[in-house]
């Protein structure tokens, strides 16, 4: 028996729970923040449950943390005392380790302290017991979820929590002159799927306007062919490595085996997107990487995703399907051409 806190993008928690139900027999759920955060009770132990999750990572589960300890919230400084004692008592877990403290709160929690204040207090305790408090690249994370009346606390590696960001909420710095927020999706996909776009040479960006994805790939040194009937941002025209085809993607044809990276963010009907991608597939090299967003326009996202993957699987091997933090009504697929 083990307990967990699961997190999904706003309003997608029911799908994360459905995936978990299929994965682990007999799990039960309690909602902690509507449509987003839930408590899961698994009849299996911590290791078995974690292995089940890691082996077939649910698409809509953005973050998971074990519940190793629970503290009834007093609503005063006692709460900080209890948290501090808990860290002191787990000295062997943290000693000599790069340790991050992640705190999230529901809006109606009785817990008084901000994430920053809690972190400051616990960082001091970590130093006292010979751990190294860090923000980035932790070896171990103390994840605290402040529900209405309880603090749920779990210890684990970033890999065990599916993310090294609190609640899997990946934040990127907005740059000056950034063309679109969409750029964050492609950046997050690179991190999530363990890719390095700079290793590719020639990219095809389908549905490229206004050009956030194209700009990222150009900055990484790739030659990019961008297709979109809409206008690309004028700043991109300075790149000699950009070819811009101001057209509908169904009207273009390329030589076989031209591109080693396909990215596609068309916000279109999933089945039409599949047809377009399959029509363009011969233009890709064998083993080429494809990063594709799938719009979830129907009421049954899991079925839509299964249909899309099955359709694309004639030519592509699915590497991973994930709803990224920066995905709204969509998910992102990472595929490789067979
Ligand atoms: C969400 S936007 C893409 C944003 C882009 N990834 C960025 O980073 O700026 C979707 C784009 O897909 C384009 N699009 C939709 N259908 C298309 C088609 N059949 N061929 C080419 N582009 C298409 C739209 O014109 C729109 O500009």
Short mmCIF file of C-alpha atoms and ligand atoms in Angstrom, two decimals:
data_model
loop_
_atom_site.label_atom_id
_atom_site.label_comp_id
_atom_site.label_asym_id
_atom_site.label_seq_id
_atom_site.Cartn_x
_atom_site.Cartn_y
_atom_site.Cartn_z
CA UNK A 1 0.00 0.00 0.00
CA UNK A 2 1.38 3.43 -0.90
CA UNK A 3 0.06 6.95 -1.35
CA UNK A 4 0.90 9.51 -3.99
CA UNK A 5 0.05 13.01 -5.11
CA UNK A 6 -0.52 13.24 -8.85
CA UNK A 7 -0.66 16.44 -10.89
CA UNK A 8 -1.96 17.10 -14.38
CA UNK A 9 -2.55 20.23 -16.44
CA UNK A 10 -5.69 22.14 -15.46
CA UNK A 11 -8.83 20.02 -16.13
CA UNK A 12 -6.83 16.98 -17.36
CA UNK A 13 -6.57 15.17 -14.00
CA UNK A 14 -9.52 12.85 -14.87
CA UNK A 15 -7.51 11.50 -17.81
CA UNK A 16 -4.37 11.04 -15.73
CA UNK A 17 -6.49 9.11 -13.20
CA UNK A 18 -8.01 6.99 -15.97
CA UNK A 19 -4.53 6.11 -17.23
CA UNK A 20 -3.37 5.25 -13.71
CA UNK A 21 -6.47 3.11 -13.13
CA UNK A 22 -5.62 1.08 -16.22
CA UNK A 23 -2.00 0.78 -15.16
CA UNK A 24 -2.39 -0.18 -11.50
CA UNK A 25 -5.32 -2.36 -10.43
CA UNK A 26 -7.31 -1.22 -7.42
CA UNK A 27 -6.08 2.37 -7.15
CA UNK A 28 -8.36 4.93 -5.48
CA UNK A 29 -8.41 8.72 -5.81
CA UNK A 30 -9.34 11.80 -3.80
CA UNK A 31 -9.39 15.19 -5.45
CA UNK A 32 -7.15 17.83 -3.85
CA UNK A 33 -7.39 20.66 -6.39
CA UNK A 34 -10.22 20.38 -8.91
CA UNK A 35 -9.14 18.89 -12.23
CA UNK A 36 -5.47 19.24 -11.39
CA UNK A 37 -4.14 17.60 -8.22
CA UNK A 38 -5.25 14.33 -6.63
CA UNK A 39 -4.27 11.89 -3.93
CA UNK A 40 -3.83 8.32 -5.14
CA UNK A 41 -3.92 5.23 -2.93
CA UNK A 42 -2.26 2.23 -4.51
CA UNK A 43 -2.72 -1.29 -3.14
CA UNK A 44 0.88 -1.91 -4.21
CA UNK A 45 3.98 -0.73 -2.38
CA UNK A 46 6.04 2.29 -3.29
CA UNK A 47 8.55 0.51 -5.53
CA UNK A 48 6.03 -1.53 -7.52
CA UNK A 49 3.78 1.48 -8.02
CA UNK A 50 6.67 3.65 -9.13
CA UNK A 51 7.95 0.99 -11.53
CA UNK A 52 4.49 0.64 -13.06
CA UNK A 53 4.33 4.42 -13.60
CA UNK A 54 7.86 4.72 -15.01
CA UNK A 55 7.51 1.74 -17.35
CA UNK A 56 4.47 3.16 -19.08
CA UNK A 57 4.40 6.80 -18.15
CA UNK A 58 0.86 8.18 -18.29
CA UNK A 59 0.48 10.90 -20.90
CA UNK A 60 -1.50 13.23 -18.66
CA UNK A 61 0.43 12.69 -15.42
CA UNK A 62 2.72 15.70 -15.26
CA UNK A 63 4.15 15.06 -11.84
CA UNK A 64 3.92 12.49 -9.09
CA UNK A 65 5.26 12.55 -5.57
CA UNK A 66 5.12 9.82 -2.95
CA UNK A 67 3.48 10.59 0.36
CA UNK A 68 6.12 9.56 2.89
CA UNK A 69 4.85 11.73 5.73
CA UNK A 70 1.68 13.62 6.57
CA UNK A 71 1.44 16.56 8.94
CA UNK A 72 -1.87 17.90 10.19
CA UNK A 73 -1.69 21.65 9.60
CA UNK A 74 -1.83 23.66 12.84
CA UNK A 75 -1.92 27.01 11.09
CA UNK A 76 0.94 28.45 13.11
CA UNK A 77 4.72 28.23 13.53
CA UNK A 78 4.30 24.67 14.79
CA UNK A 79 4.00 23.60 11.16
CA UNK A 80 7.49 24.86 10.38
CA UNK A 81 8.79 23.16 13.52
CA UNK A 82 7.29 19.84 12.46
CA UNK A 83 8.68 20.14 8.94
CA UNK A 84 12.12 20.97 10.32
CA UNK A 85 12.03 17.98 12.70
CA UNK A 86 10.98 15.73 9.84
CA UNK A 87 14.01 16.80 7.78
CA UNK A 88 16.35 16.42 10.79
CA UNK A 89 15.05 12.91 11.44
CA UNK A 90 15.69 11.92 7.83
CA UNK A 91 19.34 12.98 8.00
CA UNK A 92 20.52 9.78 6.30
CA UNK A 93 18.33 10.49 3.27
CA UNK A 94 19.81 13.94 2.68
CA UNK A 95 23.33 13.91 4.10
CA UNK A 96 25.90 15.01 1.47
CA UNK A 97 23.17 15.22 -1.18
CA UNK A 98 22.15 18.09 -3.40
CA UNK A 99 18.66 18.61 -2.01
CA UNK A 100 15.85 20.78 -3.36
CA UNK A 101 12.74 21.81 -1.44
CA UNK A 102 9.58 22.11 -3.56
CA UNK A 103 6.44 23.53 -2.01
CA UNK A 104 3.01 23.83 -3.59
CA UNK A 105 -0.18 25.03 -1.96
CA UNK A 106 -3.86 24.81 -2.74
CA UNK A 107 -5.56 28.16 -2.62
CA UNK A 108 -7.61 27.34 0.52
CA UNK A 109 -4.85 25.81 2.59
CA UNK A 110 -4.63 26.54 6.31
CA UNK A 111 -0.86 26.51 5.96
CA UNK A 112 0.35 30.07 6.49
CA UNK A 113 3.81 30.16 5.02
CA UNK A 114 4.85 31.00 1.50
CA UNK A 115 6.97 28.60 -0.54
CA UNK A 116 9.94 30.97 -0.20
CA UNK A 117 9.65 31.21 3.60
CA UNK A 118 9.27 27.44 3.99
CA UNK A 119 12.22 26.82 1.74
CA UNK A 120 14.41 29.29 3.67
CA UNK A 121 13.64 27.50 6.95
CA UNK A 122 14.22 24.00 5.55
CA UNK A 123 17.36 25.02 3.67
CA UNK A 124 18.86 26.09 7.00
CA UNK A 125 17.99 22.69 8.50
CA UNK A 126 19.50 20.93 5.47
CA UNK A 127 22.76 22.83 5.99
CA UNK A 128 22.72 21.95 9.65
CA UNK A 129 22.53 18.19 8.85
CA UNK A 130 25.22 18.29 6.16
CA UNK A 131 23.06 18.38 3.02
CA UNK A 132 23.53 20.88 0.21
CA UNK A 133 20.40 22.95 -0.46
CA UNK A 134 20.08 23.58 -4.21
CA UNK A 135 17.52 24.80 -6.69
CA UNK A 136 18.87 23.23 -9.86
CA UNK A 137 19.96 19.68 -10.60
CA UNK A 138 19.04 18.17 -7.25
CA UNK A 139 19.84 14.56 -6.42
CA UNK A 140 16.85 14.43 -4.14
CA UNK A 141 13.73 16.54 -3.74
CA UNK A 142 11.63 17.20 -0.65
CA UNK A 143 8.21 17.76 -2.20
CA UNK A 144 5.59 19.32 0.04
CA UNK A 145 1.98 19.72 -0.98
CA UNK A 146 -0.10 21.93 1.29
CA UNK A 147 -3.70 20.74 0.98
CA UNK A 148 -6.48 22.38 2.98
CA UNK A 149 -5.74 20.68 6.34
CA UNK A 150 -2.70 18.49 5.70
CA UNK A 151 0.82 18.74 4.46
CA UNK A 152 1.73 15.80 2.25
CA UNK A 153 5.46 15.26 2.08
CA UNK A 154 7.47 12.99 -0.17
CA UNK A 155 11.16 12.40 -0.82
CA UNK A 156 12.40 11.24 -4.21
CA UNK A 157 14.69 11.77 -7.16
CA UNK A 158 13.63 14.07 -10.02
CA UNK A 159 13.22 10.96 -12.17
CA UNK A 160 10.84 9.40 -9.65
CA UNK A 161 8.75 12.58 -9.68
CA UNK A 162 8.80 12.78 -13.52
CA UNK A 163 10.26 16.29 -13.25
CA UNK A 164 12.81 18.43 -11.46
CA UNK A 165 10.31 21.32 -11.26
CA UNK A 166 7.74 21.76 -8.48
CA UNK A 167 4.61 20.01 -9.70
CA UNK A 168 6.26 19.58 -13.12
CA UNK A 169 5.59 23.26 -13.87
CA UNK A 170 8.61 23.93 -16.11
CA UNK A 171 9.45 27.62 -16.36
CA UNK A 172 11.55 29.19 -19.05
CA UNK A 173 12.77 32.74 -19.13
CA UNK A 174 10.90 34.88 -21.62
CA UNK A 175 13.36 36.50 -23.99
CA UNK A 176 13.20 39.98 -25.36
CA UNK A 177 11.70 39.95 -28.86
CA UNK A 178 10.42 36.37 -28.43
CA UNK A 179 8.09 35.66 -31.33
CA UNK A 180 5.57 33.37 -29.64
CA UNK A 181 4.89 31.54 -26.39
CA UNK A 182 4.79 28.41 -28.55
CA UNK A 183 8.58 28.40 -28.47
CA UNK A 184 8.39 27.13 -24.87
CA UNK A 185 6.59 24.01 -26.08
CA UNK A 186 9.46 23.03 -28.32
CA UNK A 187 12.00 23.86 -25.60
CA UNK A 188 10.08 21.77 -23.09
CA UNK A 189 9.81 18.88 -25.58
CA UNK A 190 13.60 18.92 -25.95
CA UNK A 191 14.05 18.59 -22.17
CA UNK A 192 11.23 16.13 -21.64
CA UNK A 193 12.31 13.80 -24.43
CA UNK A 194 16.06 14.14 -23.78
CA UNK A 195 16.78 15.59 -27.23
CA UNK A 196 19.33 18.03 -28.56
CA UNK A 197 18.02 19.81 -31.64
CA UNK A 198 21.51 21.08 -32.48
CA UNK A 199 22.41 17.51 -33.48
CA UNK A 200 20.11 17.81 -36.49
CA UNK A 201 20.87 19.51 -39.78
CA UNK A 202 17.76 20.09 -41.81
CA UNK A 203 14.37 20.72 -40.26
CA UNK A 204 10.90 20.97 -41.75
CA UNK A 205 8.49 23.13 -39.69
CA UNK A 206 4.87 22.54 -40.74
CA UNK A 207 2.46 25.23 -39.55
CA UNK A 208 5.37 27.48 -38.64
CA UNK A 209 3.81 30.95 -38.25
CA UNK A 210 4.42 33.23 -36.49
CA UNK A 211 7.73 31.41 -36.07
CA UNK A 212 8.55 30.58 -32.44
CA UNK A 213 9.60 27.01 -33.26
CA UNK A 214 11.41 28.03 -36.42
CA UNK A 215 13.34 30.71 -34.50
CA UNK A 216 14.51 28.16 -31.91
CA UNK A 217 15.76 25.77 -34.58
CA UNK A 218 17.49 28.56 -36.51
CA UNK A 219 19.16 29.74 -33.29
CA UNK A 220 20.39 26.18 -32.76
CA UNK A 221 22.13 26.30 -36.13
CA UNK A 222 19.76 24.17 -38.22
CA UNK A 223 18.68 24.94 -41.74
CA UNK A 224 14.91 25.26 -41.58
CA UNK A 225 12.18 25.00 -44.19
CA UNK A 226 9.09 26.66 -42.73
CA UNK A 227 5.66 26.15 -44.30
CA UNK A 228 2.64 28.25 -43.47
CA UNK A 229 0.10 30.26 -45.49
CA UNK A 230 0.30 32.84 -42.67
CA UNK A 231 3.16 35.32 -42.27
CA UNK A 232 6.36 34.51 -40.44
CA UNK A 233 7.73 37.19 -38.16
CA UNK A 234 9.87 39.62 -40.22
CA UNK A 235 12.85 39.23 -37.86
CA UNK A 236 13.33 35.67 -39.18
CA UNK A 237 13.91 36.80 -42.74
CA UNK A 238 17.47 37.83 -41.81
CA UNK A 239 18.45 34.15 -41.53
CA UNK A 240 20.08 32.85 -44.73
CA UNK A 241 19.44 29.36 -43.30
CA UNK A 242 15.66 29.82 -43.54
CA UNK A 243 13.52 28.75 -46.48
CA UNK A 244 9.97 30.05 -46.13
CA UNK A 245 7.18 28.53 -48.19
CA UNK A 246 4.08 30.66 -47.80
CA UNK A 247 1.71 27.85 -48.68
CA UNK A 248 -0.61 25.18 -47.44
CA UNK A 249 1.47 22.15 -46.48
CA UNK A 250 -0.69 19.88 -48.64
CA UNK A 251 0.59 21.72 -51.73
CA UNK A 252 4.32 21.15 -51.25
CA UNK A 253 6.55 18.26 -52.32
CA UNK A 254 10.19 17.59 -51.43
CA UNK A 255 12.90 15.23 -52.55
CA UNK A 256 13.01 11.94 -50.70
CA UNK A 257 15.11 11.75 -47.53
CA UNK A 258 15.73 15.50 -47.25
CA UNK A 259 14.95 16.37 -43.61
CA UNK A 260 16.23 14.77 -40.41
CA UNK A 261 13.79 16.67 -38.18
CA UNK A 262 10.08 17.31 -38.66
CA UNK A 263 8.21 19.61 -36.31
CA UNK A 264 4.51 20.22 -36.68
CA UNK A 265 2.31 22.45 -34.55
CA UNK A 266 -0.72 23.05 -36.74
CA UNK A 267 -3.58 23.08 -34.18
CA UNK A 268 -5.64 21.19 -36.69
CA UNK A 269 -7.99 18.27 -36.63
CA UNK A 270 -5.83 15.31 -35.53
CA UNK A 271 -6.78 13.11 -38.47
CA UNK A 272 -6.05 15.83 -41.05
CA UNK A 273 -2.73 16.43 -39.31
CA UNK A 274 -1.97 12.70 -39.63
CA UNK A 275 -2.72 12.75 -43.34
CA UNK A 276 -0.46 15.76 -43.90
CA UNK A 277 2.39 14.30 -41.88
CA UNK A 278 2.11 10.93 -43.66
CA UNK A 279 2.09 12.68 -47.06
CA UNK A 280 5.29 14.52 -46.08
CA UNK A 281 6.94 11.48 -44.52
CA UNK A 282 8.90 10.39 -47.62
CA UNK A 283 10.78 13.72 -47.37
CA UNK A 284 12.32 12.51 -44.07
CA UNK A 285 15.49 10.50 -43.65
CA UNK A 286 15.28 7.06 -42.04
CA UNK A 287 15.40 7.47 -38.25
CA UNK A 288 14.42 11.17 -38.51
CA UNK A 289 12.91 12.71 -35.38
CA UNK A 290 9.38 14.12 -35.41
CA UNK A 291 7.87 16.40 -32.76
CA UNK A 292 4.16 16.85 -33.31
CA UNK A 293 1.40 18.44 -31.27
CA UNK A 294 -1.98 16.73 -31.30
CA UNK A 295 -4.96 18.93 -30.69
CA UNK A 296 -7.52 17.39 -28.35
CA UNK A 297 -10.72 18.64 -29.85
CA UNK A 298 -12.98 15.74 -28.99
CA UNK A 299 -14.45 14.70 -25.72
CA UNK A 300 -12.36 11.53 -25.66
CA UNK A 301 -8.71 12.59 -25.68
CA UNK A 302 -7.34 9.12 -24.85
CA UNK A 303 -9.19 7.62 -27.80
CA UNK A 304 -8.06 10.46 -30.12
CA UNK A 305 -4.45 9.88 -29.07
CA UNK A 306 -4.71 6.12 -29.61
CA UNK A 307 -6.16 6.71 -33.09
CA UNK A 308 -3.44 9.20 -34.02
CA UNK A 309 -0.62 6.96 -32.80
CA UNK A 310 -2.07 3.96 -34.57
CA UNK A 311 -2.44 5.95 -37.80
CA UNK A 312 1.13 7.28 -37.67
CA UNK A 313 2.60 3.94 -36.59
CA UNK A 314 2.71 2.65 -40.16
CA UNK A 315 5.69 4.97 -40.80
CA UNK A 316 6.77 6.12 -37.33
CA UNK A 317 7.86 4.51 -34.08
CA UNK A 318 6.37 6.26 -31.06
CA UNK A 319 9.07 7.22 -28.54
CA UNK A 320 6.88 9.11 -26.10
CA UNK A 321 3.52 10.88 -25.87
CA UNK A 322 3.17 13.53 -23.19
CA UNK A 323 1.05 16.46 -22.25
CA UNK A 324 3.72 19.04 -21.53
CA UNK A 325 3.24 21.85 -19.03
CA UNK A 326 3.17 24.28 -21.97
CA UNK A 327 0.57 22.26 -23.89
CA UNK A 328 -2.93 23.66 -23.55
CA UNK A 329 -5.69 21.64 -25.27
CA UNK A 330 -3.14 19.32 -26.82
CA UNK A 331 -0.36 16.83 -26.22
CA UNK A 332 3.06 16.40 -27.84
CA UNK A 333 4.31 13.29 -29.64
CA UNK A 334 7.94 12.33 -30.05
CA UNK A 335 8.33 9.92 -32.94
CA UNK A 336 11.05 8.42 -35.02
CA UNK A 337 10.68 7.53 -38.67
CA UNK A 338 11.06 3.78 -39.17
C1 LIG B 1 -0.30 27.24 -33.37
S1 LIG B 1 0.25 27.99 -34.84
C2 LIG B 1 1.94 27.53 -34.89
C3 LIG B 1 2.81 28.27 -33.94
C4 LIG B 1 4.28 28.03 -34.19
N1 LIG B 1 4.66 26.67 -33.80
C5 LIG B 1 5.15 29.02 -33.46
O1 LIG B 1 6.01 28.58 -32.70
O2 LIG B 1 5.03 30.23 -33.65
C6 LIG B 1 -0.50 27.02 -36.09
C7 LIG B 1 -0.16 27.41 -37.51
O3 LIG B 1 -0.48 26.33 -38.36
C8 LIG B 1 -0.81 26.89 -39.63
N2 LIG B 1 -1.51 25.88 -40.45
C9 LIG B 1 -2.73 25.33 -40.25
N3 LIG B 1 -3.00 24.49 -41.26
C10 LIG B 1 -1.95 24.49 -42.10
C11 LIG B 1 -1.64 23.82 -43.33
N4 LIG B 1 -2.50 22.98 -43.90
N5 LIG B 1 -0.44 24.05 -43.91
C12 LIG B 1 0.44 24.90 -43.35
N6 LIG B 1 0.19 25.57 -42.20
C13 LIG B 1 -0.98 25.37 -41.59
C14 LIG B 1 -1.66 28.10 -39.26
O4 LIG B 1 -1.66 29.03 -40.32
C15 LIG B 1 -0.94 28.63 -38.00
O5 LIG B 1 -0.06 29.66 -38.32
#
